[in-house]
PDB file of C-alpha atoms in Angstrom:
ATOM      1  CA  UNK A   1      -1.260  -5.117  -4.021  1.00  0.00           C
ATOM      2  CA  UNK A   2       0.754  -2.462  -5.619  1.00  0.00           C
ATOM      3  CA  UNK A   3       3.879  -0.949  -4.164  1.00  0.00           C
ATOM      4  CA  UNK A   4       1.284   2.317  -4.070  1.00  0.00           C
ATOM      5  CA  UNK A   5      -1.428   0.923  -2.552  1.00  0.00           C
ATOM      6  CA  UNK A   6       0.659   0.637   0.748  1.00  0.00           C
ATOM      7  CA  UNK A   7       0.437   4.309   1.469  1.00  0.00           C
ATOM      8  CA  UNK A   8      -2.884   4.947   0.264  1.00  0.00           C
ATOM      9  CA  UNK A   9      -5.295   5.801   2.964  1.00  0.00           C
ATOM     10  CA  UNK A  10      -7.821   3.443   2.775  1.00  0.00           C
ATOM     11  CA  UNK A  11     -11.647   5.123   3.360  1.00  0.00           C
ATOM     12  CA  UNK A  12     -13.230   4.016   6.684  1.00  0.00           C
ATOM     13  CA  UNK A  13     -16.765   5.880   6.505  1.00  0.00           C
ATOM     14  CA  UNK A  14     -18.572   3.168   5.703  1.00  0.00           C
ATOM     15  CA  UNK A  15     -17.039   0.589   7.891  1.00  0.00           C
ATOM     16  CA  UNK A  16     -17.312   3.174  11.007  1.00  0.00           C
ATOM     17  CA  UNK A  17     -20.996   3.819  10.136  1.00  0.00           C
ATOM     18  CA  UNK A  18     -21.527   0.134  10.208  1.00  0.00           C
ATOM     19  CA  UNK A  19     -20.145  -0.029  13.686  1.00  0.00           C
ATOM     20  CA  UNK A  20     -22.129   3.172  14.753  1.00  0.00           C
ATOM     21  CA  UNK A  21     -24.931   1.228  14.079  1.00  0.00           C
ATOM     22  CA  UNK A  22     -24.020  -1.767  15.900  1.00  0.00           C
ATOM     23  CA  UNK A  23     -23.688   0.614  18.655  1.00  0.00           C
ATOM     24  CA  UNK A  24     -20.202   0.419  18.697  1.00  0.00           C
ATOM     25  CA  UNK A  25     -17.903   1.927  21.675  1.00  0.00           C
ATOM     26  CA  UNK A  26     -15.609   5.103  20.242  1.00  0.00           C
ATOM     27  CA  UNK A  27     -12.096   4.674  22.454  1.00  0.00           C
ATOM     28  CA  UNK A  28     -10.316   7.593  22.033  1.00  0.00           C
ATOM     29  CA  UNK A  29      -6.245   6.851  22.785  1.00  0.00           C
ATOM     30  CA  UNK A  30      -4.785   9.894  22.688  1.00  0.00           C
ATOM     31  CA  UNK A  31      -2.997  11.623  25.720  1.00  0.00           C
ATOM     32  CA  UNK A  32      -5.198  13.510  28.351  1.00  0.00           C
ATOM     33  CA  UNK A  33      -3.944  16.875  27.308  1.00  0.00           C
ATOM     34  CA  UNK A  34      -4.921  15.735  23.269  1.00  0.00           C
ATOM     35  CA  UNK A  35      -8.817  14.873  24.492  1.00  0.00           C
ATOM     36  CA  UNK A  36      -9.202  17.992  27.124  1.00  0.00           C
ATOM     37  CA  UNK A  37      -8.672  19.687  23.601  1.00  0.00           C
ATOM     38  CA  UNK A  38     -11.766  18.401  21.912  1.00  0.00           C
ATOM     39  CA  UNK A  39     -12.895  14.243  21.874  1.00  0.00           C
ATOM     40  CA  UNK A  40     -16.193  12.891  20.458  1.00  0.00           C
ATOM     41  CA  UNK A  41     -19.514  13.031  22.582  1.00  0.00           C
ATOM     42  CA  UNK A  42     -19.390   9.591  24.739  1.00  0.00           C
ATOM     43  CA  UNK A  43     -16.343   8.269  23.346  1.00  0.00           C
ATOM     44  CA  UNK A  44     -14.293   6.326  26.372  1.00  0.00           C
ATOM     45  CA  UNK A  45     -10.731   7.434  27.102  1.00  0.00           C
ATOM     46  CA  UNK A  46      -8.043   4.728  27.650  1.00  0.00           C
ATOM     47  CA  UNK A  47      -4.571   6.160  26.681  1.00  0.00           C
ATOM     48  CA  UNK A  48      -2.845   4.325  24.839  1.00  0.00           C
ATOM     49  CA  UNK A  49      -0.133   3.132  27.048  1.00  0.00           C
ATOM     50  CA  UNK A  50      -2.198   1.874  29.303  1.00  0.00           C
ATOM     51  CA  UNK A  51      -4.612  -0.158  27.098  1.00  0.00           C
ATOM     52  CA  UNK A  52      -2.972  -3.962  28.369  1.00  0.00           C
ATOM     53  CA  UNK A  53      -3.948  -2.931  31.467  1.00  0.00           C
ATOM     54  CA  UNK A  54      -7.452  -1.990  30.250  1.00  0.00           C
ATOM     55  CA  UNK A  55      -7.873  -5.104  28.174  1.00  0.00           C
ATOM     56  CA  UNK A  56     -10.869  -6.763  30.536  1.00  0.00           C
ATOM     57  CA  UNK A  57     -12.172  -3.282  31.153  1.00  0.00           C
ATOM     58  CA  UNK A  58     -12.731  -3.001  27.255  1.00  0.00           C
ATOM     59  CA  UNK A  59     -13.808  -6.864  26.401  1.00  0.00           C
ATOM     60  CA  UNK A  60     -16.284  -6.359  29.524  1.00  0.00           C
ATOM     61  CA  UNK A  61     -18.212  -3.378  27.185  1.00  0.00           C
ATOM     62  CA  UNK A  62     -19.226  -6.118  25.197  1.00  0.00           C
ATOM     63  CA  UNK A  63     -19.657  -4.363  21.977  1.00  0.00           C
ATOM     64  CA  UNK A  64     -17.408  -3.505  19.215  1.00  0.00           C
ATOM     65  CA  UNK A  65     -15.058  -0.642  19.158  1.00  0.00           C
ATOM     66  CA  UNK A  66     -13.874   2.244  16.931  1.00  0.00           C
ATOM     67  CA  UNK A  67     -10.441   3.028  18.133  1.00  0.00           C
ATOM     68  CA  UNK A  68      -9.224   6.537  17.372  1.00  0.00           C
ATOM     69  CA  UNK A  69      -6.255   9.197  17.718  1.00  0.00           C
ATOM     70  CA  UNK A  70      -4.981  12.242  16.291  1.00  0.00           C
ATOM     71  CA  UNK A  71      -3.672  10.958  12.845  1.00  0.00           C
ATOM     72  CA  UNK A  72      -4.571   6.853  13.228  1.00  0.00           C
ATOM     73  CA  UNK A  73      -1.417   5.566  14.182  1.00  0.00           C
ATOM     74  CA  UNK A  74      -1.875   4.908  17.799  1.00  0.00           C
ATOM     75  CA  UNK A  75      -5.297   4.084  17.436  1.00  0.00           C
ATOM     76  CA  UNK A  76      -3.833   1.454  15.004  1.00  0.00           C
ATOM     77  CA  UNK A  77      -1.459   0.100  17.266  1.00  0.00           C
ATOM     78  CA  UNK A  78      -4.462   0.073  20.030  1.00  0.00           C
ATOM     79  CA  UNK A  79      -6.389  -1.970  17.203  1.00  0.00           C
ATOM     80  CA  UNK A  80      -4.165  -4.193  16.777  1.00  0.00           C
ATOM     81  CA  UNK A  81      -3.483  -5.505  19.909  1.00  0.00           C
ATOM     82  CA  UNK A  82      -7.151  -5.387  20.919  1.00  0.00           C
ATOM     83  CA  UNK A  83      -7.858  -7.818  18.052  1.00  0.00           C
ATOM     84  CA  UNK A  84      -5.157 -10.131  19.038  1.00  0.00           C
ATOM     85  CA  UNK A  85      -6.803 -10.138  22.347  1.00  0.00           C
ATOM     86  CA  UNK A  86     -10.348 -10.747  20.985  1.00  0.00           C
ATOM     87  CA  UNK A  87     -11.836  -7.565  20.343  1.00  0.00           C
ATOM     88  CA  UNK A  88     -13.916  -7.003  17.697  1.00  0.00           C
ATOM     89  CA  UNK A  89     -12.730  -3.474  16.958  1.00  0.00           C
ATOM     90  CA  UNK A  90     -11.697  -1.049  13.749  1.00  0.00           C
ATOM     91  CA  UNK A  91      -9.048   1.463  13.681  1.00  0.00           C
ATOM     92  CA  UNK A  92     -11.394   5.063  12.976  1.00  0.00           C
ATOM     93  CA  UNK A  93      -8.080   7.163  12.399  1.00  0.00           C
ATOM     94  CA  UNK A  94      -8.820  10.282  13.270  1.00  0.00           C
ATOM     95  CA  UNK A  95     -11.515  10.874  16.222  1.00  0.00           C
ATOM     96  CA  UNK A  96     -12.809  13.584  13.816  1.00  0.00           C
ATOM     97  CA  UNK A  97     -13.365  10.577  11.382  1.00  0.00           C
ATOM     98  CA  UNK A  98     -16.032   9.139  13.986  1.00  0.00           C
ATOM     99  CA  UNK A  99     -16.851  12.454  15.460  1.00  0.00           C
ATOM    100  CA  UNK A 100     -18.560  13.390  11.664  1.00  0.00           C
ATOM    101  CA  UNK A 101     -20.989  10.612  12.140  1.00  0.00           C
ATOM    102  CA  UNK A 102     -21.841  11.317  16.005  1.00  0.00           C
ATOM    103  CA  UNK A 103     -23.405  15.171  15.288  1.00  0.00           C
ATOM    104  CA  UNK A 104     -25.113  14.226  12.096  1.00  0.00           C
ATOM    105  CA  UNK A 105     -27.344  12.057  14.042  1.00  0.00           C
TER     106      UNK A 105
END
């Protein structure tokens, strides 16, 4: 991997569209002023913060999870801790990333 390819943004639509259709769980982590603003149709909110405490809530959903934020950095530390705790789950970036997918259907 190039010194480049580090801050490339690497192109999700395909991977969230395969978890869409796994019926995948959209966890918006963003603060509660950020998703009175605008969130996807049936995502679940869990700020981010608080997702340790949430872990059991999330594993209990039992299906896999498209973590997302305002720009993909929280929802990419949210990913990462969820996997590291079991959780089959993607970082979506952006909840307009998902949010694309959701009214097209």
């Amino acid at each position: 991997m190039g010194l480049f390819n580090l801050f490339r943004k690497k192109d999700m639509s395909n991977e969230i569209q395969e978890y869409l259709a796994k019926g995948a769980v959209v966890l918006d982590v963003r603060t509660l002023a950020e998703w009175n603003e605008g969130h996807s149709e049936g995502a679940k909110h869990i700020v981010l913060a608080t997702i340790p405490l949430n872990v059991d809530e999330i594993k209990s959903w039992n299906k896999p999870v498209i973590a997302v934020c305002r720009s993909g950095g929280r929802s990419g530390q949210a990913t990462q801790f969820l996997q590291n705790h079991g959780v089959d789950v993607i970082n979506g970036g952006p909840w307009q990333n998902v949010d694309q997918y959701l009214v097209s259907k």
